[in-house]
Amino acid sequence: MTEIEAILERHSVRNYKDKKIEPDKVLLLQEKIAQINEQGNLHLQFIEDAGNTYKRIISKALGLGSAQSVIACVGEKSSDIEERVGYYGQKLVLYAQQLGLNTCWTGIFNKNEIPAEVAPGEKIVIAIAIGYGVDSGKPRKSKTIEQVVTNTDERPDWFNYAVEMALLAPTAVNQQSFEISYRNGEVTFKDKGGLFSKVDLGIVKYNFEVGATSYSS
């Protein structure tokens, strides 16, 4: 499965089977996380036993209480930590999809109970539930290209395709609070604000990049 195929097939999954991730896949995830942490200067951690991460009533109501494992998105505090977590976390989410696993970005979780290592100067930005879903999730309603693209010259086909991939990126409460512009051959992104919008922007940028580099006329 390519990353484009992973983007097209992946949907957020909140209900998980009582099934552990196989040791060989755990090893592959850990290897990928080590690579991503080096690239993004992050401290993402795969936690095989999610423990009480999703034991709060609201998490259970959302279905997340069944998640077997979790990825803690940890990094050193900085002005761009949220966006970097989104960008590199999405790279990991798509890799998990390629391994046949399901995921869900989760802003609601028990930060006091997630068994993650957080060094002085670091913080937990967000968590990602991971495991085998009861189902594969469902497509969600999306904005159109025209609703998120602004201030553009004539748009090349590769740009339109990349925006389509960006629109498939998961965002908090499906807000899709971003804009993308194309002017003089340069692509720019704008964060319009909202819940976890900086994390969302990183996710969107990664999907866009995958679309742009994968496009062939």
PDB file of C-alpha atoms in Angstrom:
ATOM      1  CA  MET A   1       0.000   0.000   0.000  1.00  0.00           C
ATOM      2  CA  THR A   2       1.352   3.420  -0.974  1.00  0.00           C
ATOM      3  CA  GLU A   3       0.923   6.530   1.164  1.00  0.00           C
ATOM      4  CA  ILE A   4      -1.695   7.809  -1.281  1.00  0.00           C
ATOM      5  CA  GLU A   5      -3.631   4.570  -0.896  1.00  0.00           C
ATOM      6  CA  ALA A   6      -3.306   4.906   2.868  1.00  0.00           C
ATOM      7  CA  ILE A   7      -4.718   8.457   2.719  1.00  0.00           C
ATOM      8  CA  LEU A   8      -7.644   7.262   0.623  1.00  0.00           C
ATOM      9  CA  GLU A   9      -8.409   4.244   2.813  1.00  0.00           C
ATOM     10  CA  ARG A  10      -7.821   5.682   6.270  1.00  0.00           C
ATOM     11  CA  HIS A  11     -10.684   6.938   8.448  1.00  0.00           C
ATOM     12  CA  SER A  12     -10.729   7.727  12.154  1.00  0.00           C
ATOM     13  CA  VAL A  13     -11.640   4.676  14.252  1.00  0.00           C
ATOM     14  CA  ARG A  14     -12.830   4.956  17.853  1.00  0.00           C
ATOM     15  CA  ASN A  15     -13.930   1.377  18.613  1.00  0.00           C
ATOM     16  CA  TYR A  16     -11.285  -1.321  18.789  1.00  0.00           C
ATOM     17  CA  LYS A  17     -11.169  -5.093  18.998  1.00  0.00           C
ATOM     18  CA  ASP A  18      -9.729  -6.805  22.054  1.00  0.00           C
ATOM     19  CA  LYS A  19      -6.676  -7.787  20.039  1.00  0.00           C
ATOM     20  CA  LYS A  20      -3.064  -6.877  20.658  1.00  0.00           C
ATOM     21  CA  ILE A  21      -0.773  -5.679  17.899  1.00  0.00           C
ATOM     22  CA  GLU A  22       1.573  -8.471  16.823  1.00  0.00           C
ATOM     23  CA  PRO A  23       5.225  -8.257  18.019  1.00  0.00           C
ATOM     24  CA  ASP A  24       6.587  -7.926  14.478  1.00  0.00           C
ATOM     25  CA  LYS A  25       4.340  -4.928  13.815  1.00  0.00           C
ATOM     26  CA  VAL A  26       5.233  -3.405  17.186  1.00  0.00           C
ATOM     27  CA  LEU A  27       8.895  -3.632  16.194  1.00  0.00           C
ATOM     28  CA  LEU A  28       8.193  -1.950  12.841  1.00  0.00           C
ATOM     29  CA  LEU A  29       6.258   0.827  14.591  1.00  0.00           C
ATOM     30  CA  GLN A  30       9.064   1.396  17.072  1.00  0.00           C
ATOM     31  CA  GLU A  31      11.621   1.550  14.264  1.00  0.00           C
ATOM     32  CA  LYS A  32       9.489   4.060  12.363  1.00  0.00           C
ATOM     33  CA  ILE A  33       8.981   6.156  15.496  1.00  0.00           C
ATOM     34  CA  ALA A  34      12.721   6.266  16.132  1.00  0.00           C
ATOM     35  CA  GLN A  35      13.245   7.498  12.570  1.00  0.00           C
ATOM     36  CA  ILE A  36      10.486  10.083  12.845  1.00  0.00           C
ATOM     37  CA  ASN A  37      11.720  11.342  16.217  1.00  0.00           C
ATOM     38  CA  GLU A  38      15.144  11.953  14.726  1.00  0.00           C
ATOM     39  CA  GLN A  39      13.705  13.730  11.685  1.00  0.00           C
ATOM     40  CA  GLY A  40      11.275  15.901  13.633  1.00  0.00           C
ATOM     41  CA  ASN A  41      13.197  16.358  16.900  1.00  0.00           C
ATOM     42  CA  LEU A  42      10.299  14.796  18.780  1.00  0.00           C
ATOM     43  CA  HIS A  43       9.715  12.205  21.514  1.00  0.00           C
ATOM     44  CA  LEU A  44       6.785  10.216  20.117  1.00  0.00           C
ATOM     45  CA  GLN A  45       6.248   6.975  22.031  1.00  0.00           C
ATOM     46  CA  PHE A  46       4.367   3.790  21.224  1.00  0.00           C
ATOM     47  CA  ILE A  47       2.729   2.488  24.397  1.00  0.00           C
ATOM     48  CA  GLU A  48       1.548  -1.072  23.944  1.00  0.00           C
ATOM     49  CA  ASP A  49      -0.819  -1.017  26.918  1.00  0.00           C
ATOM     50  CA  ALA A  50      -2.918   2.158  26.826  1.00  0.00           C
ATOM     51  CA  GLY A  51      -3.730   1.617  30.500  1.00  0.00           C
ATOM     52  CA  ASN A  52      -6.048   4.324  31.827  1.00  0.00           C
ATOM     53  CA  THR A  53      -5.394   6.733  28.958  1.00  0.00           C
ATOM     54  CA  TYR A  54      -9.001   6.481  27.768  1.00  0.00           C
ATOM     55  CA  LYS A  55     -10.777   5.580  31.005  1.00  0.00           C
ATOM     56  CA  ARG A  56     -12.456   8.960  31.534  1.00  0.00           C
ATOM     57  CA  ILE A  57     -16.218   8.881  31.047  1.00  0.00           C
ATOM     58  CA  ILE A  58     -16.096  11.138  27.985  1.00  0.00           C
ATOM     59  CA  SER A  59     -13.452   8.921  26.351  1.00  0.00           C
ATOM     60  CA  LYS A  60     -15.545   5.833  27.001  1.00  0.00           C
ATOM     61  CA  ALA A  61     -18.609   7.597  25.619  1.00  0.00           C
ATOM     62  CA  LEU A  62     -16.685   8.266  22.420  1.00  0.00           C
ATOM     63  CA  GLY A  63     -15.743   4.591  22.230  1.00  0.00           C
ATOM     64  CA  LEU A  64     -12.051   5.135  22.868  1.00  0.00           C
ATOM     65  CA  GLY A  65     -12.064   3.098  26.057  1.00  0.00           C
ATOM     66  CA  SER A  66     -11.544   0.000  23.908  1.00  0.00           C
ATOM     67  CA  ALA A  67      -8.213   1.189  22.447  1.00  0.00           C
ATOM     68  CA  GLN A  68      -5.525  -1.386  23.237  1.00  0.00           C
ATOM     69  CA  SER A  69      -2.525   0.831  22.546  1.00  0.00           C
ATOM     70  CA  VAL A  70      -1.673   4.500  22.204  1.00  0.00           C
ATOM     71  CA  ILE A  71       0.989   6.749  20.715  1.00  0.00           C
ATOM     72  CA  ALA A  72       1.942   9.624  23.007  1.00  0.00           C
ATOM     73  CA  CYS A  73       2.897  12.683  20.972  1.00  0.00           C
ATOM     74  CA  VAL A  74       5.536  14.287  23.167  1.00  0.00           C
ATOM     75  CA  GLY A  75       8.059  16.956  22.313  1.00  0.00           C
ATOM     76  CA  GLU A  76      10.106  19.794  23.681  1.00  0.00           C
ATOM     77  CA  LYS A  77       8.072  22.944  24.243  1.00  0.00           C
ATOM     78  CA  SER A  78       8.509  25.394  21.355  1.00  0.00           C
ATOM     79  CA  SER A  79       6.485  27.716  19.150  1.00  0.00           C
ATOM     80  CA  ASP A  80       6.128  25.080  16.434  1.00  0.00           C
ATOM     81  CA  ILE A  81       5.750  21.904  18.492  1.00  0.00           C
ATOM     82  CA  GLU A  82       2.048  21.436  17.666  1.00  0.00           C
ATOM     83  CA  GLU A  83       2.573  21.726  13.925  1.00  0.00           C
ATOM     84  CA  ARG A  84       5.581  19.383  13.965  1.00  0.00           C
ATOM     85  CA  VAL A  85       3.618  16.829  15.962  1.00  0.00           C
ATOM     86  CA  GLY A  86       0.843  16.988  13.368  1.00  0.00           C
ATOM     87  CA  TYR A  87       3.196  16.688  10.390  1.00  0.00           C
ATOM     88  CA  TYR A  88       5.327  13.816  11.682  1.00  0.00           C
ATOM     89  CA  GLY A  89       2.459  12.174  13.558  1.00  0.00           C
ATOM     90  CA  GLN A  90       0.516  11.933  10.299  1.00  0.00           C
ATOM     91  CA  LYS A  91       3.505  10.259   8.687  1.00  0.00           C
ATOM     92  CA  LEU A  92       3.270   7.648  11.442  1.00  0.00           C
ATOM     93  CA  VAL A  93      -0.526   7.345  11.145  1.00  0.00           C
ATOM     94  CA  LEU A  94      -0.269   6.591   7.436  1.00  0.00           C
ATOM     95  CA  TYR A  95       2.471   4.061   8.121  1.00  0.00           C
ATOM     96  CA  ALA A  96       0.190   2.355  10.654  1.00  0.00           C
ATOM     97  CA  GLN A  97      -2.511   2.195   7.980  1.00  0.00           C
ATOM     98  CA  GLN A  98      -0.031   0.541   5.642  1.00  0.00           C
ATOM     99  CA  LEU A  99       0.565  -2.076   8.350  1.00  0.00           C
ATOM    100  CA  GLY A 100      -3.162  -2.842   8.483  1.00  0.00           C
ATOM    101  CA  LEU A 101      -3.788  -0.935  11.718  1.00  0.00           C
ATOM    102  CA  ASN A 102      -6.404   1.669  12.566  1.00  0.00           C
ATOM    103  CA  THR A 103      -5.893   4.966  14.363  1.00  0.00           C
ATOM    104  CA  CYS A 104      -7.619   8.013  15.799  1.00  0.00           C
ATOM    105  CA  TRP A 105      -6.081  11.363  16.712  1.00  0.00           C
ATOM    106  CA  THR A 106      -7.391  12.127  20.205  1.00  0.00           C
ATOM    107  CA  GLY A 107      -7.282  15.444  22.018  1.00  0.00           C
ATOM    108  CA  ILE A 108      -9.435  14.051  24.822  1.00  0.00           C
ATOM    109  CA  PHE A 109      -7.480  11.640  27.016  1.00  0.00           C
ATOM    110  CA  ASN A 110      -6.230  11.355  30.579  1.00  0.00           C
ATOM    111  CA  LYS A 111      -2.892  13.196  30.591  1.00  0.00           C
ATOM    112  CA  ASN A 112      -2.296  12.187  34.206  1.00  0.00           C
ATOM    113  CA  GLU A 113      -2.713   8.490  33.432  1.00  0.00           C
ATOM    114  CA  ILE A 114      -1.105   7.998  30.033  1.00  0.00           C
ATOM    115  CA  PRO A 115       2.069   5.986  30.725  1.00  0.00           C
ATOM    116  CA  ALA A 116       4.399   8.222  28.730  1.00  0.00           C
ATOM    117  CA  GLU A 117       7.858   9.590  29.480  1.00  0.00           C
ATOM    118  CA  VAL A 118       7.782  13.376  29.606  1.00  0.00           C
ATOM    119  CA  ALA A 119      11.141  14.964  30.341  1.00  0.00           C
ATOM    120  CA  PRO A 120      11.555  18.434  31.878  1.00  0.00           C
ATOM    121  CA  GLY A 121      10.846  21.008  29.175  1.00  0.00           C
ATOM    122  CA  GLU A 122       8.638  18.593  27.223  1.00  0.00           C
ATOM    123  CA  LYS A 123       4.870  18.296  26.964  1.00  0.00           C
ATOM    124  CA  ILE A 124       2.250  15.898  25.669  1.00  0.00           C
ATOM    125  CA  VAL A 125       0.539  17.614  22.760  1.00  0.00           C
ATOM    126  CA  ILE A 126      -1.982  14.977  21.718  1.00  0.00           C
ATOM    127  CA  ALA A 127      -2.428  11.194  21.627  1.00  0.00           C
ATOM    128  CA  ILE A 128      -3.178   8.695  18.880  1.00  0.00           C
ATOM    129  CA  ALA A 129      -5.260   5.611  19.635  1.00  0.00           C
ATOM    130  CA  ILE A 130      -3.994   2.630  17.645  1.00  0.00           C
ATOM    131  CA  GLY A 131      -4.999  -0.983  17.167  1.00  0.00           C
ATOM    132  CA  TYR A 132      -7.431  -3.122  15.199  1.00  0.00           C
ATOM    133  CA  GLY A 133     -10.735  -1.372  14.677  1.00  0.00           C
ATOM    134  CA  VAL A 134     -14.111  -3.020  14.985  1.00  0.00           C
ATOM    135  CA  ASP A 135     -14.583  -1.528  11.517  1.00  0.00           C
ATOM    136  CA  SER A 136     -12.561   0.703   9.203  1.00  0.00           C
ATOM    137  CA  GLY A 137     -14.383   3.916  10.084  1.00  0.00           C
ATOM    138  CA  LYS A 138     -16.456   6.066   7.781  1.00  0.00           C
ATOM    139  CA  PRO A 139     -15.778   8.950   5.387  1.00  0.00           C
ATOM    140  CA  ARG A 140     -16.700  12.353   6.770  1.00  0.00           C
ATOM    141  CA  LYS A 141     -18.173  15.417   5.141  1.00  0.00           C
ATOM    142  CA  SER A 142     -15.495  17.614   3.620  1.00  0.00           C
ATOM    143  CA  LYS A 143     -15.124  21.143   2.346  1.00  0.00           C
ATOM    144  CA  THR A 144     -14.507  21.688  -1.365  1.00  0.00           C
ATOM    145  CA  ILE A 145     -11.284  22.864  -2.965  1.00  0.00           C
ATOM    146  CA  GLU A 146     -12.882  26.251  -3.572  1.00  0.00           C
ATOM    147  CA  GLN A 147     -13.674  26.635   0.128  1.00  0.00           C
ATOM    148  CA  VAL A 148     -10.071  26.248   1.273  1.00  0.00           C
ATOM    149  CA  VAL A 149      -8.041  27.655  -1.636  1.00  0.00           C
ATOM    150  CA  THR A 150      -7.541  31.441  -1.681  1.00  0.00           C
ATOM    151  CA  ASN A 151      -5.461  34.080  -3.448  1.00  0.00           C
ATOM    152  CA  THR A 152      -4.306  31.919  -6.313  1.00  0.00           C
ATOM    153  CA  ASP A 153      -2.970  32.228  -9.794  1.00  0.00           C
ATOM    154  CA  GLU A 154      -4.196  29.668 -12.306  1.00  0.00           C
ATOM    155  CA  ARG A 155      -3.939  26.395 -10.412  1.00  0.00           C
ATOM    156  CA  PRO A 156      -1.836  23.577 -11.902  1.00  0.00           C
ATOM    157  CA  ASP A 157      -3.281  20.062 -11.812  1.00  0.00           C
ATOM    158  CA  TRP A 158      -0.712  18.824  -9.307  1.00  0.00           C
ATOM    159  CA  PHE A 159      -1.771  21.552  -6.868  1.00  0.00           C
ATOM    160  CA  ASN A 160      -5.460  20.636  -7.148  1.00  0.00           C
ATOM    161  CA  TYR A 161      -4.611  16.989  -6.556  1.00  0.00           C
ATOM    162  CA  ALA A 162      -2.494  17.849  -3.523  1.00  0.00           C
ATOM    163  CA  VAL A 163      -5.337  19.942  -2.091  1.00  0.00           C
ATOM    164  CA  GLU A 164      -7.686  16.977  -2.543  1.00  0.00           C
ATOM    165  CA  MET A 165      -5.296  14.895  -0.428  1.00  0.00           C
ATOM    166  CA  ALA A 166      -5.083  17.708   2.134  1.00  0.00           C
ATOM    167  CA  LEU A 167      -8.872  17.724   2.410  1.00  0.00           C
ATOM    168  CA  LEU A 168      -8.738  14.057   3.401  1.00  0.00           C
ATOM    169  CA  ALA A 169      -6.576  14.918   6.415  1.00  0.00           C
ATOM    170  CA  PRO A 170      -8.244  14.390   9.794  1.00  0.00           C
ATOM    171  CA  THR A 171      -8.882  17.603  11.748  1.00  0.00           C
ATOM    172  CA  ALA A 172     -10.296  18.261  15.206  1.00  0.00           C
ATOM    173  CA  VAL A 173     -14.112  18.067  15.185  1.00  0.00           C
ATOM    174  CA  ASN A 174     -13.800  18.046  11.377  1.00  0.00           C
ATOM    175  CA  GLN A 175     -13.266  21.823  11.440  1.00  0.00           C
ATOM    176  CA  GLN A 176     -10.852  21.996   8.457  1.00  0.00           C
ATOM    177  CA  SER A 177      -9.791  25.428   9.695  1.00  0.00           C
ATOM    178  CA  PHE A 178      -7.079  26.142   7.141  1.00  0.00           C
ATOM    179  CA  GLU A 179      -6.480  27.903   3.853  1.00  0.00           C
ATOM    180  CA  ILE A 180      -4.028  27.089   1.056  1.00  0.00           C
ATOM    181  CA  SER A 181      -2.867  29.545  -1.573  1.00  0.00           C
ATOM    182  CA  TYR A 182      -0.795  29.287  -4.739  1.00  0.00           C
ATOM    183  CA  ARG A 183       0.905  32.434  -6.007  1.00  0.00           C
ATOM    184  CA  ASN A 184       3.952  32.829  -8.266  1.00  0.00           C
ATOM    185  CA  GLY A 185       4.706  29.128  -7.973  1.00  0.00           C
ATOM    186  CA  GLU A 186       4.727  29.240  -4.159  1.00  0.00           C
ATOM    187  CA  VAL A 187       2.334  27.363  -1.884  1.00  0.00           C
ATOM    188  CA  THR A 188       1.422  28.883   1.478  1.00  0.00           C
ATOM    189  CA  PHE A 189      -0.785  27.632   4.288  1.00  0.00           C
ATOM    190  CA  LYS A 190      -2.829  29.611   6.793  1.00  0.00           C
ATOM    191  CA  ASP A 191      -4.062  28.429  10.168  1.00  0.00           C
ATOM    192  CA  LYS A 192      -7.488  29.994  10.774  1.00  0.00           C
ATOM    193  CA  GLY A 193      -7.529  29.015  14.440  1.00  0.00           C
ATOM    194  CA  GLY A 194      -9.630  26.623  16.453  1.00  0.00           C
ATOM    195  CA  LEU A 195      -9.238  23.514  18.591  1.00  0.00           C
ATOM    196  CA  PHE A 196      -5.873  21.846  17.864  1.00  0.00           C
ATOM    197  CA  SER A 197      -5.698  23.845  14.622  1.00  0.00           C
ATOM    198  CA  LYS A 198      -1.882  23.982  14.672  1.00  0.00           C
ATOM    199  CA  VAL A 199      -1.709  20.194  14.935  1.00  0.00           C
ATOM    200  CA  ASP A 200      -4.273  19.996  12.141  1.00  0.00           C
ATOM    201  CA  LEU A 201      -2.160  22.272   9.946  1.00  0.00           C
ATOM    202  CA  GLY A 202       0.810  19.930  10.281  1.00  0.00           C
ATOM    203  CA  ILE A 203      -1.384  16.965   9.319  1.00  0.00           C
ATOM    204  CA  VAL A 204      -2.755  18.886   6.334  1.00  0.00           C
ATOM    205  CA  LYS A 205       0.727  19.890   5.183  1.00  0.00           C
ATOM    206  CA  TYR A 206       1.912  16.300   5.221  1.00  0.00           C
ATOM    207  CA  ASN A 207      -1.068  15.054   3.216  1.00  0.00           C
ATOM    208  CA  PHE A 208      -0.570  17.905   0.745  1.00  0.00           C
ATOM    209  CA  GLU A 209       3.105  17.033   0.381  1.00  0.00           C
ATOM    210  CA  VAL A 210       2.305  13.366  -0.265  1.00  0.00           C
ATOM    211  CA  GLY A 211      -0.207  14.412  -2.914  1.00  0.00           C
ATOM    212  CA  ALA A 212       2.176  16.854  -4.591  1.00  0.00           C
ATOM    213  CA  THR A 213       5.087  14.406  -4.748  1.00  0.00           C
ATOM    214  CA  SER A 214       2.887  11.499  -5.875  1.00  0.00           C
ATOM    215  CA  TYR A 215       1.074  13.342  -8.672  1.00  0.00           C
ATOM    216  CA  SER A 216       1.790  12.289 -12.229  1.00  0.00           C
ATOM    217  CA  SER A 217       0.139  13.920 -15.228  1.00  0.00           C
TER     218      SER A 217
END
